[in-house]
Tab-separated table of C-alpha atoms in Angstrom:
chain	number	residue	atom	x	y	z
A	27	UNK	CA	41.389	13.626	-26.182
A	28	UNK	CA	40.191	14.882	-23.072
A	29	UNK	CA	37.137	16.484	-22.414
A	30	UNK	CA	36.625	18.809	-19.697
A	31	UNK	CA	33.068	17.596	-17.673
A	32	UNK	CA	32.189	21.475	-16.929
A	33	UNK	CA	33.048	22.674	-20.571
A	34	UNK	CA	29.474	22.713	-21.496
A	35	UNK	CA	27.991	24.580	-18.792
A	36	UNK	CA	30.384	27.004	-18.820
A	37	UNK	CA	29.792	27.853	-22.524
A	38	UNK	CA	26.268	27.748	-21.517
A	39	UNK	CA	24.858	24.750	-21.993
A	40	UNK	CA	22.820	23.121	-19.292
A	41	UNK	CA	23.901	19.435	-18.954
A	42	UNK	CA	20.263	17.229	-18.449
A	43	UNK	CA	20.549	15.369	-15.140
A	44	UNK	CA	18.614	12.088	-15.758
A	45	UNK	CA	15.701	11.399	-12.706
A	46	UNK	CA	16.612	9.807	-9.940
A	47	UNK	CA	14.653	5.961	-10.306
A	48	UNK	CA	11.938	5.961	-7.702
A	49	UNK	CA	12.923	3.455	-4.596
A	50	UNK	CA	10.187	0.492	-3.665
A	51	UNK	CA	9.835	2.682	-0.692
A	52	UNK	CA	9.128	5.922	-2.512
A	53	UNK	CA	6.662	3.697	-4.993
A	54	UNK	CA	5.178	2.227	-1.227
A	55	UNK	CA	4.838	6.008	0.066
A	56	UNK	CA	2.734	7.254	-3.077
A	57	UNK	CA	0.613	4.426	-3.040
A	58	UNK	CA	-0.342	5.048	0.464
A	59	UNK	CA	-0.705	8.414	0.020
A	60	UNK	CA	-3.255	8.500	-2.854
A	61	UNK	CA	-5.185	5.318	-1.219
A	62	UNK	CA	-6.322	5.076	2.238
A	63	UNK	CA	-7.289	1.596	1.632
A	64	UNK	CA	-3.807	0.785	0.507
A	65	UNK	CA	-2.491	0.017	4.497
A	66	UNK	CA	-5.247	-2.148	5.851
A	67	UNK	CA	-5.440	-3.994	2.680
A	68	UNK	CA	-1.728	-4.660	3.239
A	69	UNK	CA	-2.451	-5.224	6.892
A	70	UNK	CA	-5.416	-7.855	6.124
A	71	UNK	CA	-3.088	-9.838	3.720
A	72	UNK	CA	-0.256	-10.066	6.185
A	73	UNK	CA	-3.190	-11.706	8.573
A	74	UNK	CA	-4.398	-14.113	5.822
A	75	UNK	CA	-1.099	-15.095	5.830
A	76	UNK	CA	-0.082	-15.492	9.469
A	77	UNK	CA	-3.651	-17.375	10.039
A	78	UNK	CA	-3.131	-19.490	6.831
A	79	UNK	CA	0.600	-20.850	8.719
A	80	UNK	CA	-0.638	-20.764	12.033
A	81	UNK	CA	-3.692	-23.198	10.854
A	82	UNK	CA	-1.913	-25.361	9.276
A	83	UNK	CA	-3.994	-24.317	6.267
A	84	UNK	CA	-6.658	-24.032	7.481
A	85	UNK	CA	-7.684	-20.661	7.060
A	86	UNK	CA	-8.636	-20.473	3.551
A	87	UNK	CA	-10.877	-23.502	3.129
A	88	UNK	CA	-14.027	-23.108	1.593
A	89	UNK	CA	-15.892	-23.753	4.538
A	90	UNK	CA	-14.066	-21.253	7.225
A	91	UNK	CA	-13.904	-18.352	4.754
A	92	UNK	CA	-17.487	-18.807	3.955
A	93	UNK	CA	-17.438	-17.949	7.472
A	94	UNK	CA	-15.400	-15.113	7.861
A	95	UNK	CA	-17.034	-13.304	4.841
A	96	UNK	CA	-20.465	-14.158	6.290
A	97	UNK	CA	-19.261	-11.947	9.395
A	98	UNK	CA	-17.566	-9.447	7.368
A	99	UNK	CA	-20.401	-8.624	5.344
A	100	UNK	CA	-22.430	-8.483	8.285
A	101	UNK	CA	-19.886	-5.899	9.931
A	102	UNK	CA	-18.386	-4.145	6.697
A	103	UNK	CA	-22.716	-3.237	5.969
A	104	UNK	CA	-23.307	-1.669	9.740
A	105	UNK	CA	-19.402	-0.483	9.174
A	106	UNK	CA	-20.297	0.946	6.080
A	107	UNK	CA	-23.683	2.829	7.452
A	108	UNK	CA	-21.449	4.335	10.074
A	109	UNK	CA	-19.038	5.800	7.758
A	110	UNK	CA	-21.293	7.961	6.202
A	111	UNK	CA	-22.035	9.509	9.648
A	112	UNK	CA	-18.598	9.700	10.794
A	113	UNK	CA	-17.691	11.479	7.389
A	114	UNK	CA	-20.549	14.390	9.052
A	115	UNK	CA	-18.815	14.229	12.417
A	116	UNK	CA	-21.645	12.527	13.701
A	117	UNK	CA	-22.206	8.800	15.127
A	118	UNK	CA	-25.083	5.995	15.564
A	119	UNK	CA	-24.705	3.821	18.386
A	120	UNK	CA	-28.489	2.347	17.775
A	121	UNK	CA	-27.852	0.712	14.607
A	122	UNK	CA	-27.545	-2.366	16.568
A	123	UNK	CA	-31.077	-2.433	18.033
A	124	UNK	CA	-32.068	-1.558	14.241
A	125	UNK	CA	-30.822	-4.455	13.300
A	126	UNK	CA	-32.351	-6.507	15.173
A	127	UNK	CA	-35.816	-5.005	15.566
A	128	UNK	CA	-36.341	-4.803	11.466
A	129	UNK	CA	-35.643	-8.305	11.200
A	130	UNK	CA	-37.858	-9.276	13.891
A	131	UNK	CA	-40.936	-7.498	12.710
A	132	UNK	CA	-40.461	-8.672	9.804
A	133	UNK	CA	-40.898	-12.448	10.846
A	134	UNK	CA	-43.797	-11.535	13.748
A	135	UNK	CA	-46.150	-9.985	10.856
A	136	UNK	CA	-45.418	-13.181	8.350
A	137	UNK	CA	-46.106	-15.534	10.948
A	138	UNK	CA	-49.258	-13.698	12.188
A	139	UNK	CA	-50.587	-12.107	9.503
A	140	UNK	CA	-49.232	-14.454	6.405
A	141	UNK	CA	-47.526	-11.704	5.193
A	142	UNK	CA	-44.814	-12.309	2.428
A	143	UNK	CA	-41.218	-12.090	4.081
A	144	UNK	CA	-40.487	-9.780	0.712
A	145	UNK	CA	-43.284	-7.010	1.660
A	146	UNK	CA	-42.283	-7.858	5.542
A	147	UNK	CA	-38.486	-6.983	4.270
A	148	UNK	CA	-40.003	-3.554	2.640
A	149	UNK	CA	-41.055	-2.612	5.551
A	150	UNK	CA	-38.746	-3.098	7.682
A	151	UNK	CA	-36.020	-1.163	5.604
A	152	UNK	CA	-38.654	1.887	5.608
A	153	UNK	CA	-38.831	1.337	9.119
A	154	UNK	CA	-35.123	1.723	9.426
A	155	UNK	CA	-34.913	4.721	7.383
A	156	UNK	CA	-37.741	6.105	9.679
A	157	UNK	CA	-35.380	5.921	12.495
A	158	UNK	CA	-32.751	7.222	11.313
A	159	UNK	CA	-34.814	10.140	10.253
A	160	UNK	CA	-36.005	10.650	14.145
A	161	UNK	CA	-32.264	10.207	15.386
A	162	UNK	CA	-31.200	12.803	12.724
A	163	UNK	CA	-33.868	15.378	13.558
A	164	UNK	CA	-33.267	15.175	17.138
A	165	UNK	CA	-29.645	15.340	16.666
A	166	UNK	CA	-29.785	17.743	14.142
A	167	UNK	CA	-32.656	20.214	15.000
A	168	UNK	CA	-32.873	20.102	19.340
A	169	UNK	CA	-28.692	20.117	18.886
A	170	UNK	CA	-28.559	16.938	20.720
A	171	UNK	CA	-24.864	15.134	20.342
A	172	UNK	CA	-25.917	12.214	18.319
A	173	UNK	CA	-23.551	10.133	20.604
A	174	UNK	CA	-26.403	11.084	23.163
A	175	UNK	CA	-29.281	11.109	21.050
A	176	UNK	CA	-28.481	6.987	19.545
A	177	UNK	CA	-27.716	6.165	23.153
A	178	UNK	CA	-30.819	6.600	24.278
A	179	UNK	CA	-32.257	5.312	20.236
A	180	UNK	CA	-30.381	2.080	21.508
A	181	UNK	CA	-31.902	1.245	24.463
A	182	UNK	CA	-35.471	2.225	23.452
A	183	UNK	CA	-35.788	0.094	20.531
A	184	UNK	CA	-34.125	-2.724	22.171
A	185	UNK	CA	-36.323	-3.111	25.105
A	186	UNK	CA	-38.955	-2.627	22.277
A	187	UNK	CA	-37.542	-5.325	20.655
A	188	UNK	CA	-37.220	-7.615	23.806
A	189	UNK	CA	-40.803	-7.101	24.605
A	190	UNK	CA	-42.712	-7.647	21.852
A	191	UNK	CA	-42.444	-11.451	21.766
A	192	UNK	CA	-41.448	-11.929	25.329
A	193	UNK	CA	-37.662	-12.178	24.424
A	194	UNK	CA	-38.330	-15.042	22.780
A	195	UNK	CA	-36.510	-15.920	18.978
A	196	UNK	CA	-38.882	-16.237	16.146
A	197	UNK	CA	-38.318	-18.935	13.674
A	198	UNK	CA	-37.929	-17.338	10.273
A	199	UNK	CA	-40.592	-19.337	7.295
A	200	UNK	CA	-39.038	-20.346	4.337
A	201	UNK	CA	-39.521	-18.655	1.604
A	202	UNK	CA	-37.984	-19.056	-1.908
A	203	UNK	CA	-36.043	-17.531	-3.335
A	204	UNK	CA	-35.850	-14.673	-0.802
A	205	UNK	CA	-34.303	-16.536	1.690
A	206	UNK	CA	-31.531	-18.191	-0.535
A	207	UNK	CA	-30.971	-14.846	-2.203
A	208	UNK	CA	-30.992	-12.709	1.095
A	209	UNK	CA	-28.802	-14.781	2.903
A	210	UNK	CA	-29.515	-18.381	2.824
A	211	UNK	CA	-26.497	-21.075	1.989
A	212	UNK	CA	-27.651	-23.955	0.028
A	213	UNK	CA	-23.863	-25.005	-1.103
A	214	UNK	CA	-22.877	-28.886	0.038
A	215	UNK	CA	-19.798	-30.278	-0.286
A	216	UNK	CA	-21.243	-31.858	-4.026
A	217	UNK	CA	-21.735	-28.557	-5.088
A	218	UNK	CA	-18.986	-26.181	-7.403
A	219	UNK	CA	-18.172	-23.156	-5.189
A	220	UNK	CA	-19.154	-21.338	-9.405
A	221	UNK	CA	-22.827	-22.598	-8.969
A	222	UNK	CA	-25.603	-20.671	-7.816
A	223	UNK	CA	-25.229	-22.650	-4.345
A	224	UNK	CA	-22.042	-21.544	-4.070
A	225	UNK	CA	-22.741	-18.471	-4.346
A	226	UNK	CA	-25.439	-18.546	-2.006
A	227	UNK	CA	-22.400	-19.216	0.596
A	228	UNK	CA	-21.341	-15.969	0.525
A	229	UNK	CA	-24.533	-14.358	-0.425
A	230	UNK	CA	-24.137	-11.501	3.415
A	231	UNK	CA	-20.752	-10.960	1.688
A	232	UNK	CA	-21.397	-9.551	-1.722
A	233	UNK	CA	-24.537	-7.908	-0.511
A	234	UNK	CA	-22.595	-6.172	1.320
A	235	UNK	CA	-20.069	-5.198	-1.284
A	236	UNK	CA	-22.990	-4.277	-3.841
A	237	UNK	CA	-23.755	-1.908	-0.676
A	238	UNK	CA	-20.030	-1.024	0.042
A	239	UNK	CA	-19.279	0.099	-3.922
A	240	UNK	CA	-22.289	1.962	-4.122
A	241	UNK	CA	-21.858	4.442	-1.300
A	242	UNK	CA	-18.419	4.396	-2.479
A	243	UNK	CA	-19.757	5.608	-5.854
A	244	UNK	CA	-22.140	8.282	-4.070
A	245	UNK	CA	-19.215	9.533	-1.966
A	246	UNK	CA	-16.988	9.946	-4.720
A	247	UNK	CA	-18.756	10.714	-8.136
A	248	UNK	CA	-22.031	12.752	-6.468
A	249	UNK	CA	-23.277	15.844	-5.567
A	250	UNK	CA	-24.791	14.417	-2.309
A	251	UNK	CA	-21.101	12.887	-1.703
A	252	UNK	CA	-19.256	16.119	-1.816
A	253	UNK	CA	-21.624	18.001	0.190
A	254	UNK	CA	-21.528	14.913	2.384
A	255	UNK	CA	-17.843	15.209	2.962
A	256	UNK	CA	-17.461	19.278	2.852
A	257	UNK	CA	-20.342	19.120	5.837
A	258	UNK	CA	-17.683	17.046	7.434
A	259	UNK	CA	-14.444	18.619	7.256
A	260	UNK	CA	-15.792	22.542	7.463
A	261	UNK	CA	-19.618	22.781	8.439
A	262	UNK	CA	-19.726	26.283	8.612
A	263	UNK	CA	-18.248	27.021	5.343
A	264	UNK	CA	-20.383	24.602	4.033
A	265	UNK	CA	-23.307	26.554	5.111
A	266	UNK	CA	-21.916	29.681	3.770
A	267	UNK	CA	-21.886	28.358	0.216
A	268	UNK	CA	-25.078	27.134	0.270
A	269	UNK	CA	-24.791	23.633	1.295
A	270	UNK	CA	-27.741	22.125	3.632
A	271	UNK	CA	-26.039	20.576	6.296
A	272	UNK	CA	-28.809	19.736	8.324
A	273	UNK	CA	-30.574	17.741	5.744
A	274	UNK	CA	-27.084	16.235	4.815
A	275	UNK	CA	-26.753	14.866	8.151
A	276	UNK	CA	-30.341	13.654	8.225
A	277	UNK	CA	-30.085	11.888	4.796
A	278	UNK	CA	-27.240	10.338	6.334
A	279	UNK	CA	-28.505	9.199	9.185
A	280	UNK	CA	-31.643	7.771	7.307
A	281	UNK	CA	-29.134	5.855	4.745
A	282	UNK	CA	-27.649	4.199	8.000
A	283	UNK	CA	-30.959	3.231	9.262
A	284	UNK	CA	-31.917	1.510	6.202
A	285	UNK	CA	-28.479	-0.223	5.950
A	286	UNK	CA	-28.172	-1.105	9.098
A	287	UNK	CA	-32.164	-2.674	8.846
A	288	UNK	CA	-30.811	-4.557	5.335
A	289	UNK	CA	-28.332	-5.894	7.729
A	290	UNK	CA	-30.640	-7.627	9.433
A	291	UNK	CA	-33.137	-9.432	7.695
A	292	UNK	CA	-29.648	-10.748	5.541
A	293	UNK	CA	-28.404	-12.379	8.969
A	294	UNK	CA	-32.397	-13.426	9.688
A	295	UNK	CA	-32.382	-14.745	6.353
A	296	UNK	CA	-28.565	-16.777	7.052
A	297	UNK	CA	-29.932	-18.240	10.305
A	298	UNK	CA	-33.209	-19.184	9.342
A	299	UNK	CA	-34.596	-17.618	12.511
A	300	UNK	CA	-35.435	-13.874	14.325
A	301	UNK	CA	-33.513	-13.235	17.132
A	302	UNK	CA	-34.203	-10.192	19.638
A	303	UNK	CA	-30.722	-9.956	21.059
A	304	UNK	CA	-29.030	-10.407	17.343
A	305	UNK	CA	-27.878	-7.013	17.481
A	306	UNK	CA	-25.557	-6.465	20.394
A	307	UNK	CA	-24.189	-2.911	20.915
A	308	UNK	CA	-20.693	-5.128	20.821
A	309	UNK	CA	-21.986	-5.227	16.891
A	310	UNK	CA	-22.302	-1.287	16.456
A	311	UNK	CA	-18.454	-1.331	18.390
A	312	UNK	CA	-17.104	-3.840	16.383
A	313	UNK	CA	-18.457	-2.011	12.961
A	314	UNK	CA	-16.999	1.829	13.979
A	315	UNK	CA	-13.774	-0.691	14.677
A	316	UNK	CA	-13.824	-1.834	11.038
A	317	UNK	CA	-14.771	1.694	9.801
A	318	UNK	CA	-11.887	3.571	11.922
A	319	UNK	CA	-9.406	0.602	10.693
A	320	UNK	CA	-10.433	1.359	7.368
A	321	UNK	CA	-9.455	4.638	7.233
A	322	UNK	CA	-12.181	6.793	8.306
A	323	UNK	CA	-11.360	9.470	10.917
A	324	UNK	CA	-13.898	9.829	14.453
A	325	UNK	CA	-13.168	13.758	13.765
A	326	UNK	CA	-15.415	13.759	10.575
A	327	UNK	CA	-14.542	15.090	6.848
A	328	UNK	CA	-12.366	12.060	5.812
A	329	UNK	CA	-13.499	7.973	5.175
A	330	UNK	CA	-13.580	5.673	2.541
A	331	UNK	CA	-16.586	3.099	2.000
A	332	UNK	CA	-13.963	0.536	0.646
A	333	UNK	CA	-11.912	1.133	3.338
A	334	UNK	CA	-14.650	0.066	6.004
A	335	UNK	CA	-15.440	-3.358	4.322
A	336	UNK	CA	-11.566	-4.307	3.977
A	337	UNK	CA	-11.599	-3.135	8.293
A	338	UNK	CA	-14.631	-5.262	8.289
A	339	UNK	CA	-12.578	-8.383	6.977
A	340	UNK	CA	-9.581	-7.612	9.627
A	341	UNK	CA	-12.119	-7.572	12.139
A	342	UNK	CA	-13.573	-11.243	11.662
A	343	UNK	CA	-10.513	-12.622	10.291
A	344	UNK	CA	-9.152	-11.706	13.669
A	345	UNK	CA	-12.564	-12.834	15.635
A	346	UNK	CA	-12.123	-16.526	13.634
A	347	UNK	CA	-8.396	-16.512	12.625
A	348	UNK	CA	-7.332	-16.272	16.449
A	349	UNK	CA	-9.519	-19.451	17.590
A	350	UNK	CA	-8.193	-21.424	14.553
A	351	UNK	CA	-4.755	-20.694	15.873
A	352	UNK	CA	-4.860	-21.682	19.221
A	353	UNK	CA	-5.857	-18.764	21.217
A	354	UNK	CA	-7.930	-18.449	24.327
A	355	UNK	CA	-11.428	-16.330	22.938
A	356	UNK	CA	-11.512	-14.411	26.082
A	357	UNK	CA	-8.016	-12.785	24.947
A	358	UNK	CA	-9.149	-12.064	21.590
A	359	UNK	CA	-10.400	-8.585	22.518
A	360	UNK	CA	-7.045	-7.702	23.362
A	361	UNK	CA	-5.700	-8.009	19.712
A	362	UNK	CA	-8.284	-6.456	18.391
A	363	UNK	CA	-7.936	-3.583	20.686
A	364	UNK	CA	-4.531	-3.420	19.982
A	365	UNK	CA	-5.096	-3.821	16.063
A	366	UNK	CA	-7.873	-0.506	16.461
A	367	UNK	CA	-5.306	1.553	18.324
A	368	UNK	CA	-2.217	0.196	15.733
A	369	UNK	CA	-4.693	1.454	12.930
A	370	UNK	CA	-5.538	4.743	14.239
A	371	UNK	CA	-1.554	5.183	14.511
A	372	UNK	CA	-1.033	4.315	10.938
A	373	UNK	CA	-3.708	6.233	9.478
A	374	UNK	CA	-2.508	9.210	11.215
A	375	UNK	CA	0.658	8.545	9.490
A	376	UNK	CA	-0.964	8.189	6.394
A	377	UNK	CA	-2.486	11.578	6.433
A	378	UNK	CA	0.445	13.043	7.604
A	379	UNK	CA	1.985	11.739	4.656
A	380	UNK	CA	-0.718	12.768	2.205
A	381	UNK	CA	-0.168	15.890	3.778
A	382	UNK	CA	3.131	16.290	3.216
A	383	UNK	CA	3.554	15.336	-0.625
A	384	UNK	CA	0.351	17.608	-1.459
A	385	UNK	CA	2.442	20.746	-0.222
């Protein structure tokens, strides 16, 4: 019997046409879409991997990637602070010398004036946050550029910082347990990398995610995070409906100074020892590096808090992963040059891609 393929519709019946099966591209293509994340995470396993051959496997030991997540919780937590201005269209290039200077005071007044390095750390966080407040206020109320405004934030509180002691590094009491908790590694080679001093390995690291999923918490499931982002992407609309921009920028700013201060007495904490020059504007670079790999646009409205630790982790998998592999150090700014302006090409991409499927 034959049967005639168009018989149906043309008595008026509409023949279902099953879905076309979505291709591994497509699937890849969502997933990028809906997660900013999703592109340097792939980009920071293909490194793992290329470091982990190149090493000889070497690259995931215990002992180098207590390392490299050391410096990317260092980075990812002054990466992180930077985020939330960049979101605002605004920028801190002094979170370097705030890093260093909290940390620092916080040593001088234990060593002469016996004061607990906990209290010491108290205040040195409030003094962060009080910096941040001036750089906002400035910024915000005299309409300075904050790119101006932290320049000059930067070199003020470093040659603050280089003066108060004569330049000279300040070693750091011992204290337990804030110094194992804040930063401290007490794991040996007897020890389980599951004990408490194998934690304490990687202690700069998950401070600095307990940091990193917080914000991303704020900017995602808050009040304060919406208005944070709408200040971002349309200021003046923002303003129309109500929305205190100003303040949102200088809560911002103040969030960063704190961070960026938390930052510091961690790595004081790590080295055992307060050093002036700790914080190197190359630090503040290197963290708006991790934050622009990471998804966050320098035209404001648009980052991820996630994003900026996973950049973090490219960063100083690159910075250690390079030397472990043979090359010279002095060439390693060149790749990481090259991986900023690769990651500012893909997260274009991205967007353009987000773009495209929400229409």
């Amino acid at each position: 019997m034959n049967v005639d393929p168009g018989g149906l519709e043309k008595a008026g019946h509409a023949v279902a046409v099953p879905p076309a099966r979505p291709t591994v591209g497509s699937r890849a293509a969502t997933m990028f879409s809906r997660y900013k994340e999703a592109s340097v995470a792939v980009v920071a396993v293909l490194l793992v991997i290329y470091f982990q051959i190149g090493s000889n496997g070497g690259f995931l030991t215990t002992q180098l990637m207590s390392v490299v997540l050391r410096d990317t919780g260092r980075l990812g937590m002054i990466s992180v602070a930077e985020v939330m201005l960049m979101i605002t269209g605004e920028i801190d290039l002094s979170l370097s010398s705030t890093f260093s200077l909290a940390p620092y005071l916080m040593v001088l007044m234990s060593v002469t004036w016996g004061l607990p390095l906990f209290v010491g750390a108290i205040i040195g966080i409030l003094l962060g946050v009080a910096i941040g407040f001036i750089n906002g206020f400035i910024t915000v109320r005299m309409r300075i550029p904050s790119l101006i405004t932290t320049v000059g934030t930067l070199f003020l509180l470093q040659g603050i910082t280089v003066s108060i002691y004569d330049s000279q590094p300040i070693v750091a009491p011992i204290e337990e347990p804030f110094n194992s908790i804040f930063g401290e590694s007490l794991y040996g080679p007897n020890d389980s990398l599951f004990s408490l001093h194998g934690l304490t390995a990687f202690s700069p690291f998950l401070w600095a995610l307990l940091v990193v999923l917080a914000l991303a918490v704020v900017l995602t499931k808050t009040r304060f995070g919406l208005h944070t982002v709408a200040t971002g992407s349309n200021i003046t609309g923002s303003r129309e409906i109500g929305i205190r921009t100003d303040w949102i920028k200088i809560y911002n700013f103040m969030i960063a100074g704190g961070i960026a201060a938390l930052a510091g007495i961690i790595n004081t904490a790590e080295f055992s020892s307060a050093d002036p020059t700790a914080g190197s504007p190359f630090l503040t670079l290197q963290a708006i590096a991790a934050a622009v790999i990471g998804g966050t646009s320098l035209l404001g409205g648009s980052g991820t808090a996630v994003g900026s630790l996973i950049g973090a982790f490219v960063v100083a998998s690159l910075n250690n992963g390079l030397v472990m592999v043979g090359t010279q150090a002095t060439t390693s700014d060149i790749y990481l040059g090259g991986a900023i302006i690769g990651a500012m090409i893909l997260n274009v991409q991205v967007d353009r891609l987000r773009t495209r499927r929400r229409k």
